[in-house]
């Protein structure tokens, strides 16, 4: 299994409603793609408070790197990914992506 983790430092002027819409779109992509499950996303509620500005994130589980590649190439995923970058502080510099084999 591959755990796909995306952390975002959204600009201060981006509303929670906009972030919720983006995450809902990505959840729909996850639901329709074979080999993709378990979308979870939202705002950090960590008691440790060491997010360093990365207050939002999501994760998706993929059965394989091939399934992750299918997701990455998907047109709707690209649309929502572009929305994240457009709303992130500093564009792509406000986004962290980790893919961890589990």
mmCIF file of C-alpha atoms in Angstrom:
data_model
loop_
_atom_site.group_PDB
_atom_site.id
_atom_site.type_symbol
_atom_site.label_atom_id
_atom_site.label_comp_id
_atom_site.label_asym_id
_atom_site.label_seq_id
_atom_site.Cartn_x
_atom_site.Cartn_y
_atom_site.Cartn_z
ATOM 1 C CA UNK A 1 0.000 0.000 0.000
ATOM 2 C CA UNK A 2 1.074 3.571 -0.709
ATOM 3 C CA UNK A 3 0.019 6.345 1.674
ATOM 4 C CA UNK A 4 -0.212 9.597 -0.346
ATOM 5 C CA UNK A 5 0.014 12.598 1.991
ATOM 6 C CA UNK A 6 -0.396 16.222 0.907
ATOM 7 C CA UNK A 7 0.108 19.160 3.289
ATOM 8 C CA UNK A 8 -0.802 22.689 2.240
ATOM 9 C CA UNK A 9 -0.051 26.134 3.576
ATOM 10 C CA UNK A 10 -3.107 27.936 2.177
ATOM 11 C CA UNK A 11 -3.047 31.727 1.843
ATOM 12 C CA UNK A 12 -4.797 33.588 4.664
ATOM 13 C CA UNK A 13 -7.487 34.888 2.278
ATOM 14 C CA UNK A 14 -8.623 31.371 1.269
ATOM 15 C CA UNK A 15 -11.864 30.429 2.998
ATOM 16 C CA UNK A 16 -12.528 27.133 4.736
ATOM 17 C CA UNK A 17 -15.451 26.707 2.316
ATOM 18 C CA UNK A 18 -13.058 26.835 -0.641
ATOM 19 C CA UNK A 19 -10.737 24.290 0.977
ATOM 20 C CA UNK A 20 -13.697 22.032 1.767
ATOM 21 C CA UNK A 21 -14.802 22.229 -1.887
ATOM 22 C CA UNK A 22 -11.321 21.254 -3.105
ATOM 23 C CA UNK A 23 -11.134 18.324 -0.699
ATOM 24 C CA UNK A 24 -14.643 17.178 -1.660
ATOM 25 C CA UNK A 25 -13.556 17.143 -5.299
ATOM 26 C CA UNK A 26 -10.498 15.053 -4.479
ATOM 27 C CA UNK A 27 -12.637 12.691 -2.399
ATOM 28 C CA UNK A 28 -14.884 12.148 -5.445
ATOM 29 C CA UNK A 29 -11.822 11.333 -7.561
ATOM 30 C CA UNK A 30 -10.708 8.819 -4.929
ATOM 31 C CA UNK A 31 -14.142 7.189 -4.853
ATOM 32 C CA UNK A 32 -14.263 6.545 -8.592
ATOM 33 C CA UNK A 33 -10.718 5.278 -9.171
ATOM 34 C CA UNK A 34 -9.840 1.622 -8.747
ATOM 35 C CA UNK A 35 -7.042 1.076 -6.230
ATOM 36 C CA UNK A 36 -7.661 4.371 -4.375
ATOM 37 C CA UNK A 37 -9.394 4.421 -0.976
ATOM 38 C CA UNK A 38 -9.623 6.171 2.340
ATOM 39 C CA UNK A 39 -9.583 9.877 1.501
ATOM 40 C CA UNK A 40 -9.221 11.891 4.718
ATOM 41 C CA UNK A 41 -8.648 15.621 4.738
ATOM 42 C CA UNK A 42 -9.124 18.758 6.748
ATOM 43 C CA UNK A 43 -7.608 21.345 9.046
ATOM 44 C CA UNK A 44 -5.060 20.331 11.655
ATOM 45 C CA UNK A 45 -6.286 20.026 15.216
ATOM 46 C CA UNK A 46 -2.918 18.903 16.555
ATOM 47 C CA UNK A 47 -2.354 19.696 20.227
ATOM 48 C CA UNK A 48 1.393 19.855 19.452
ATOM 49 C CA UNK A 49 0.899 22.998 17.317
ATOM 50 C CA UNK A 50 4.027 22.533 15.193
ATOM 51 C CA UNK A 51 2.377 22.690 11.769
ATOM 52 C CA UNK A 52 4.590 25.621 10.741
ATOM 53 C CA UNK A 53 1.813 27.065 8.601
ATOM 54 C CA UNK A 54 0.794 23.780 6.977
ATOM 55 C CA UNK A 55 -2.639 23.830 8.587
ATOM 56 C CA UNK A 56 -4.468 21.626 6.055
ATOM 57 C CA UNK A 57 -3.770 18.242 4.613
ATOM 58 C CA UNK A 58 -5.178 15.084 3.177
ATOM 59 C CA UNK A 59 -4.217 11.484 2.650
ATOM 60 C CA UNK A 60 -5.285 8.768 0.234
ATOM 61 C CA UNK A 61 -4.351 5.083 0.283
ATOM 62 C CA UNK A 62 -3.337 3.454 -2.998
ATOM 63 C CA UNK A 63 -2.934 -0.256 -3.613
ATOM 64 C CA UNK A 64 0.184 0.327 -5.732
ATOM 65 C CA UNK A 65 2.367 2.953 -7.364
ATOM 66 C CA UNK A 66 0.546 2.161 -10.620
ATOM 67 C CA UNK A 67 -2.739 3.195 -8.967
ATOM 68 C CA UNK A 68 -1.077 6.381 -7.715
ATOM 69 C CA UNK A 69 0.138 7.055 -11.280
ATOM 70 C CA UNK A 70 -3.420 6.623 -12.593
ATOM 71 C CA UNK A 71 -4.636 9.149 -10.007
ATOM 72 C CA UNK A 72 -1.832 11.574 -10.879
ATOM 73 C CA UNK A 73 -2.722 11.433 -14.582
ATOM 74 C CA UNK A 74 -6.474 11.855 -14.012
ATOM 75 C CA UNK A 75 -7.870 15.107 -15.475
ATOM 76 C CA UNK A 76 -10.156 15.821 -12.500
ATOM 77 C CA UNK A 77 -7.276 15.242 -10.063
ATOM 78 C CA UNK A 78 -5.161 17.676 -12.079
ATOM 79 C CA UNK A 79 -7.954 20.261 -11.889
ATOM 80 C CA UNK A 80 -8.208 20.035 -8.091
ATOM 81 C CA UNK A 81 -4.432 19.886 -7.718
ATOM 82 C CA UNK A 82 -4.154 23.113 -9.718
ATOM 83 C CA UNK A 83 -6.698 24.667 -7.338
ATOM 84 C CA UNK A 84 -4.534 23.725 -4.371
ATOM 85 C CA UNK A 85 -1.448 25.278 -5.967
ATOM 86 C CA UNK A 86 -3.404 28.406 -6.970
ATOM 87 C CA UNK A 87 -4.583 28.894 -3.372
ATOM 88 C CA UNK A 88 -1.361 27.908 -1.609
ATOM 89 C CA UNK A 89 0.972 30.483 -0.130
ATOM 90 C CA UNK A 90 3.772 30.827 -2.679
ATOM 91 C CA UNK A 91 2.103 28.467 -5.150
ATOM 92 C CA UNK A 92 3.808 25.079 -5.313
ATOM 93 C CA UNK A 93 6.186 26.194 -2.515
ATOM 94 C CA UNK A 94 3.196 26.014 -0.148
ATOM 95 C CA UNK A 95 2.569 22.329 -0.885
ATOM 96 C CA UNK A 96 4.343 19.234 0.475
ATOM 97 C CA UNK A 97 3.716 15.754 -0.951
ATOM 98 C CA UNK A 98 4.891 12.495 0.595
ATOM 99 C CA UNK A 99 4.301 8.985 -0.721
ATOM 100 C CA UNK A 100 5.098 6.334 1.877
ATOM 101 C CA UNK A 101 5.062 2.587 1.316
ATOM 102 C CA UNK A 102 3.175 0.892 4.110
#
